[in-house]
Short mmCIF file of C-alpha atoms in Angstrom, two decimals:
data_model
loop_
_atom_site.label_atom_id
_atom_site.label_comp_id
_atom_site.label_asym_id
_atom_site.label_seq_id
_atom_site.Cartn_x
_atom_site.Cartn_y
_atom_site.Cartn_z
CA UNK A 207 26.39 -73.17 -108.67
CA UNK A 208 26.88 -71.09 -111.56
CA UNK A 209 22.94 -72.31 -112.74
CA UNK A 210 21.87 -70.84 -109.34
CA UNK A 211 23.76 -67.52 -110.27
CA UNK A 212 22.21 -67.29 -113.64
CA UNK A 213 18.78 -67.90 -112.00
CA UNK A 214 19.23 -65.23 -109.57
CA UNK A 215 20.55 -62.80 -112.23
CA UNK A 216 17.60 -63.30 -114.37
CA UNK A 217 15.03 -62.45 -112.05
CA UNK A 218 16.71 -58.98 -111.23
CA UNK A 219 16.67 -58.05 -115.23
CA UNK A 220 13.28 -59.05 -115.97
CA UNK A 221 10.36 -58.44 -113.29
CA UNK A 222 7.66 -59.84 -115.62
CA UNK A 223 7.09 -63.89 -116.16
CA UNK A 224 6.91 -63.48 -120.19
CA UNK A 225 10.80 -61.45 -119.81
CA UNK A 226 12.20 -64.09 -117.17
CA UNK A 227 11.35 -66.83 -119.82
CA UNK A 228 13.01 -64.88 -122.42
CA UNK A 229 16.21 -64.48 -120.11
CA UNK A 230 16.09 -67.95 -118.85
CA UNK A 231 16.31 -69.56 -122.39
CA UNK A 232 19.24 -67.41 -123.59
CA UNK A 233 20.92 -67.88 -120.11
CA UNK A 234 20.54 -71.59 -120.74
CA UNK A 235 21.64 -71.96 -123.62
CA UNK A 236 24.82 -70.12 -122.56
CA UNK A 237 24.99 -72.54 -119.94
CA UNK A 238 25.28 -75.33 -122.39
CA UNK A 239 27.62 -73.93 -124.27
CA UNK A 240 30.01 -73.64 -121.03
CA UNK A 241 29.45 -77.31 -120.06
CA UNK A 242 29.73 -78.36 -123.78
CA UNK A 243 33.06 -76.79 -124.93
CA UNK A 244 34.65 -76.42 -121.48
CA UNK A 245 38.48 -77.16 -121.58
CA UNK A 246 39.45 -80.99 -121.89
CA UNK A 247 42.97 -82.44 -121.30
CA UNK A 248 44.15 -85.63 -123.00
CA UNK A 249 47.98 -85.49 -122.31
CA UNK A 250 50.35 -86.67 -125.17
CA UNK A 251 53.34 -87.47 -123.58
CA UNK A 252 57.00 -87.51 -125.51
CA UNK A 253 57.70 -91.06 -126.92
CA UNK A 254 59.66 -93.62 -125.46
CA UNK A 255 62.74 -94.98 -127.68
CA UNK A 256 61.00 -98.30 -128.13
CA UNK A 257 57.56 -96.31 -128.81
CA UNK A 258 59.61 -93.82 -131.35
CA UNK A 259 61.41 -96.87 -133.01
CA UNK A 260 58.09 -99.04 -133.34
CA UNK A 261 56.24 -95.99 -135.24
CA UNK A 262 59.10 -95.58 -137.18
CA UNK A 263 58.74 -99.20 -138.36
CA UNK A 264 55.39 -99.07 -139.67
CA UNK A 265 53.21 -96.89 -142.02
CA UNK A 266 51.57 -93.75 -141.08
CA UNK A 267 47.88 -94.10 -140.84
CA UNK A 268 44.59 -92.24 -142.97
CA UNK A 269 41.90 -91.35 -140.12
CA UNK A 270 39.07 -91.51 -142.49
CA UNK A 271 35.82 -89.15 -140.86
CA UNK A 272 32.53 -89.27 -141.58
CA UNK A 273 30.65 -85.55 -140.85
CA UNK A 274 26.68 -85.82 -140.11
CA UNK A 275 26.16 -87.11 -136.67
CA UNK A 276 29.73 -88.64 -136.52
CA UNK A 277 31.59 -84.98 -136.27
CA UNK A 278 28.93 -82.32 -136.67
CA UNK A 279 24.95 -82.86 -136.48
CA UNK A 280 22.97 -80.13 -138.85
CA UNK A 281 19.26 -78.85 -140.05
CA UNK A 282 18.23 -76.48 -142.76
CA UNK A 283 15.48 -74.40 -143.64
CA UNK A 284 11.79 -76.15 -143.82
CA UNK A 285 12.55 -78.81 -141.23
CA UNK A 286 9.69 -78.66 -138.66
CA UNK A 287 10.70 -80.39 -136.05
CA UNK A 288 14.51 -80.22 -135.71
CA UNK A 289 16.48 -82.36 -133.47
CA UNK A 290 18.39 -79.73 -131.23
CA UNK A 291 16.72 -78.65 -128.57
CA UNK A 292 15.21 -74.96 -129.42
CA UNK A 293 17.00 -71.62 -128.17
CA UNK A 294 20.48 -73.90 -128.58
CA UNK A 295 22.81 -71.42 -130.96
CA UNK A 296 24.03 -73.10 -134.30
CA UNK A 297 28.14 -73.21 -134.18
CA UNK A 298 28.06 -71.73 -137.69
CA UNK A 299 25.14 -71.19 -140.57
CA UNK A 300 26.41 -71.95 -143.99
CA UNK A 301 24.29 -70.57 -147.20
CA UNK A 302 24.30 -73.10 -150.01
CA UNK A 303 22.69 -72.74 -153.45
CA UNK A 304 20.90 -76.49 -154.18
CA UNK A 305 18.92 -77.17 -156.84
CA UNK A 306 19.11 -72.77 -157.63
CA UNK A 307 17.66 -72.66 -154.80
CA UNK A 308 19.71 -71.11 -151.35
CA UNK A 309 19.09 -73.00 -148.14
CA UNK A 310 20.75 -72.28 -144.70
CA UNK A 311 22.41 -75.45 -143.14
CA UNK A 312 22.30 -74.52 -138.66
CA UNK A 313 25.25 -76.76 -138.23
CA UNK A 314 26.10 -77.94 -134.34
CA UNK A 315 29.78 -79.22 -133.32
CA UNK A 316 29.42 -82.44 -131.54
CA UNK A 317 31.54 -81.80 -128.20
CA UNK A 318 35.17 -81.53 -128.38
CA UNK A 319 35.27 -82.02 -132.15
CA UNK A 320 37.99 -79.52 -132.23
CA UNK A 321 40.51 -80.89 -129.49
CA UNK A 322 40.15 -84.48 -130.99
CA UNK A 323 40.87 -82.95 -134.53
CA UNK A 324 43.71 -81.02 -133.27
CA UNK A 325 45.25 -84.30 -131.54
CA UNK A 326 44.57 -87.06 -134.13
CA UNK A 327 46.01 -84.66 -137.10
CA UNK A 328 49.69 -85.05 -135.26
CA UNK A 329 48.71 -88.86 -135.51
CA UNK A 330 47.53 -89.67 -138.46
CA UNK A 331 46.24 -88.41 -142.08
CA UNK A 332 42.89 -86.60 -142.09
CA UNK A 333 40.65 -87.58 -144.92
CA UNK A 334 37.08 -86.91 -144.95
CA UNK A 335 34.35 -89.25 -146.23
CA UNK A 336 30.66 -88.11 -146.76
CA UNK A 337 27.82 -89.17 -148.20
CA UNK A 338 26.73 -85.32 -148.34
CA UNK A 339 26.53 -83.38 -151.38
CA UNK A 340 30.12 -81.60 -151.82
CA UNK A 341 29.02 -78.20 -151.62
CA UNK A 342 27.49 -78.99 -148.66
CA UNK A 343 30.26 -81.32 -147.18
CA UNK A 344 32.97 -78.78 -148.29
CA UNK A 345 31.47 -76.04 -146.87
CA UNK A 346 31.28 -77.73 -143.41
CA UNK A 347 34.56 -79.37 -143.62
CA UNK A 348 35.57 -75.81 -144.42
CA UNK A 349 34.50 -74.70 -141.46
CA UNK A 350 36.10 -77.65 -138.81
CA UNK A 351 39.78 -76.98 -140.33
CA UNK A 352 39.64 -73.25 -139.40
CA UNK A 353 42.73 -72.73 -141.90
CA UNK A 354 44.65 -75.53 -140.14
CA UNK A 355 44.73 -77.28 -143.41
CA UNK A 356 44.57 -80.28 -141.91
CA UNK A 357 41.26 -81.62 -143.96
CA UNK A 358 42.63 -81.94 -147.33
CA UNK A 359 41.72 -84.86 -148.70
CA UNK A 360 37.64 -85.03 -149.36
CA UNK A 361 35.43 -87.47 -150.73
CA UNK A 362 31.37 -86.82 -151.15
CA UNK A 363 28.58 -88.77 -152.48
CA UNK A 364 29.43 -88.77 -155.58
CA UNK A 365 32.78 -91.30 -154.64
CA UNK A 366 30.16 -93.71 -152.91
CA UNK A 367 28.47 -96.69 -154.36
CA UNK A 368 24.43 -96.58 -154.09
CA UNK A 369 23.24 -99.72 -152.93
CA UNK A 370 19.66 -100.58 -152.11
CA UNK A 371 19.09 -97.15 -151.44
CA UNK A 372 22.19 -96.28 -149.16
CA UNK A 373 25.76 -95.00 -149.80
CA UNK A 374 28.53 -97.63 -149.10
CA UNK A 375 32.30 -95.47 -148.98
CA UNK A 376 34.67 -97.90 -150.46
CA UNK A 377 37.90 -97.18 -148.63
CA UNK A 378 39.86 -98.33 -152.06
CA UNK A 379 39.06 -94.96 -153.49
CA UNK A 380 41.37 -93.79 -150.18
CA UNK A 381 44.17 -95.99 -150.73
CA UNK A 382 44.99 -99.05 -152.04
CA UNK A 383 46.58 -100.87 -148.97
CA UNK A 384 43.49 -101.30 -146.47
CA UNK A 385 46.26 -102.22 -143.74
CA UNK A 386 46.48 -98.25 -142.79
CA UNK A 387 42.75 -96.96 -143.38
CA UNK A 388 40.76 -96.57 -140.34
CA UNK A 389 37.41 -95.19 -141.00
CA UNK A 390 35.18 -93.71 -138.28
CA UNK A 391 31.39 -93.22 -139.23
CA UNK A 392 27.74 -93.53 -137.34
CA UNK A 393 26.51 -95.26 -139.96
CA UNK A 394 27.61 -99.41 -140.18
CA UNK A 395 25.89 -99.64 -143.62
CA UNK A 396 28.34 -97.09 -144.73
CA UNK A 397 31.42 -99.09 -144.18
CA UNK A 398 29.59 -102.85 -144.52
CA UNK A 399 32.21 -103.44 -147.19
CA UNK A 400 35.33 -102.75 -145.04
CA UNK A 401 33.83 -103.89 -141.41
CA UNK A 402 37.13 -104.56 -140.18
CA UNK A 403 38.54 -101.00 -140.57
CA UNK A 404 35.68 -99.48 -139.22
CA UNK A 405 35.41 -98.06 -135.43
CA UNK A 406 31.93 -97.64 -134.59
CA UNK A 407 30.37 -94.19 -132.98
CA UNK A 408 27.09 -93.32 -131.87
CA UNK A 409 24.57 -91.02 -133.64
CA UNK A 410 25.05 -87.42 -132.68
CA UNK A 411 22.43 -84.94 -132.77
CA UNK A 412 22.11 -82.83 -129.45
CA UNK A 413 23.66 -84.09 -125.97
CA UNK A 414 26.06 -81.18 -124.51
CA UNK A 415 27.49 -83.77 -122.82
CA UNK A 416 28.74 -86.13 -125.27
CA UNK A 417 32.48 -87.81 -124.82
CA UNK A 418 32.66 -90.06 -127.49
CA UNK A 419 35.22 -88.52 -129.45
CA UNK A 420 37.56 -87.87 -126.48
CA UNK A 421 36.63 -91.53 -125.15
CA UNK A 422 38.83 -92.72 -128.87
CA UNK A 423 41.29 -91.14 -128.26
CA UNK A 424 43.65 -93.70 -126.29
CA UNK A 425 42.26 -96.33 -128.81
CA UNK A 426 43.28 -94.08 -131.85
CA UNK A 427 46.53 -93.81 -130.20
CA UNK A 428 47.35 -97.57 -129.64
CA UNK A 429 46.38 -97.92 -133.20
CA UNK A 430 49.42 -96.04 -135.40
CA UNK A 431 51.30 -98.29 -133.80
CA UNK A 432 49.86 -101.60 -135.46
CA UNK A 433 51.18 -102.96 -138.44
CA UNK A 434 47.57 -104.08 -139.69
CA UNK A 435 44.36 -101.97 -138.10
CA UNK A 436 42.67 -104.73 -139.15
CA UNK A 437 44.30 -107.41 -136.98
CA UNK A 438 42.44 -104.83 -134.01
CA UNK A 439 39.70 -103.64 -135.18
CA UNK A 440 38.05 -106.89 -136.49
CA UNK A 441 38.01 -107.89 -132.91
CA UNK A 442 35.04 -105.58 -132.59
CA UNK A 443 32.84 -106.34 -134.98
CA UNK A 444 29.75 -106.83 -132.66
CA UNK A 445 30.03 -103.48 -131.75
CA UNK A 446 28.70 -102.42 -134.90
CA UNK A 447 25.19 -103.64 -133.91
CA UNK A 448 25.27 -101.32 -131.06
CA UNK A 449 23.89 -98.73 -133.43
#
């Protein structure tokens, strides 16, 4: 319905085909801004006194998050054929200086990035984990807290280990008991030394519809309860195939 209104709109303004084209893309890309940050619910409900008692018995948990196409999907300057679909708005640009030289980063939220980080910061401790260069990954990491100063704790590519020609996190450098570290990344080879802390997510780049981070939530949840995320999570390993 409210595509039909937007059509209808559009071809009052603009009376010529080159002008309805021009209308049409910005209208759409509205549109998919509506359907891709419309209002979500994921109700936390108060604690029972055996829930309450049981978290109280065990360790808080570190929420370890991986940025490029885990939490945020981004393209600079010179790339010629960009993943996003064209006419879609970037979220934010950040201006870098690399190398002396300045490059623009277009960086696009993956759906409901916001809501999930707002939830799973009451849950557990934030850390992020990149393989990015830090004035890159600080600058976007910057940009997700939005002064909630809930993304403190940062590591970037120069706390990974290069190995054949990729960038393995070592959740160590996080903290030393691996019984509370649950890391969440796109990328398997990234966490192929601590598989059985690892939850697996697909590659993000441009879907408006994406649920994947609101479709962890109820596992994330179950999770802080565990004594041992790894007597869970290495249930799943063959999900890391899936991508």
């Amino acid at each position: 319905m409210v595509q039909v209104c937007l059509i209808r709109v559009g071809a009052k303004l603009c009376r010529t085909p080159a002008l309805q084209d021009r209308v049409w893309t910005a209208l759409n890309s509205n549109l998919i801004k509506i359907i891709q940050y419309q209002t979500v619910r994921y109700d936390t409900l108060p604690l029972s006194p055996i829930s309450r008692n049981r978290l109280n018995a065990v360790k808080r948990k570190i929420l370890v998050l991986d940025l490029d196409e885990t939490l945020i999907h981004s393209h600079h300057d010179g790339v010629l054929r960009p993943t996003v679909r064209p006419g879609t708005p970037p979220d934010f640009i950040l201006k870098v200086v690399i190398d002396k030289h300045p490059v623009r980063f277009f960086v696009h939220k993956r759906p409901h990035v916001d809501f999930f980080l707002e939830v799973v910061s009451q849950w557990y401790e934030l850390v992020v984990f990149t393989a990015s260069m830090e004035i890159y990954g600080s600058a976007v990491a910057d940009k997700l807290d939005n002064n909630r100063d809930v993304l403190k704790r940062r590591y970037y590519r120069q706390h990974c280990t290069l190995d054949l020609g990729s960038y393995i996190k070592d959740l160590s450098v996080v903290h030393s008991d691996l019984s509370s570290i649950v890391i969440l990344d796109n990328s398997p080879g990234a966490y192929r030394s601590h598989p059985d802390n690892a939850i697996p997510i697909k590659s993000w780049f441009s879907d408006p519809s994406d649920t994947a981070l609101l479709n962890l939530l109820p596992m994330l949840d179950a999770l802080r309860f565990t004594s041992d995320v790894r007597s869970v999570l290495s249930r799943n390993l063959h999900q890391h195939r899936l991508w």
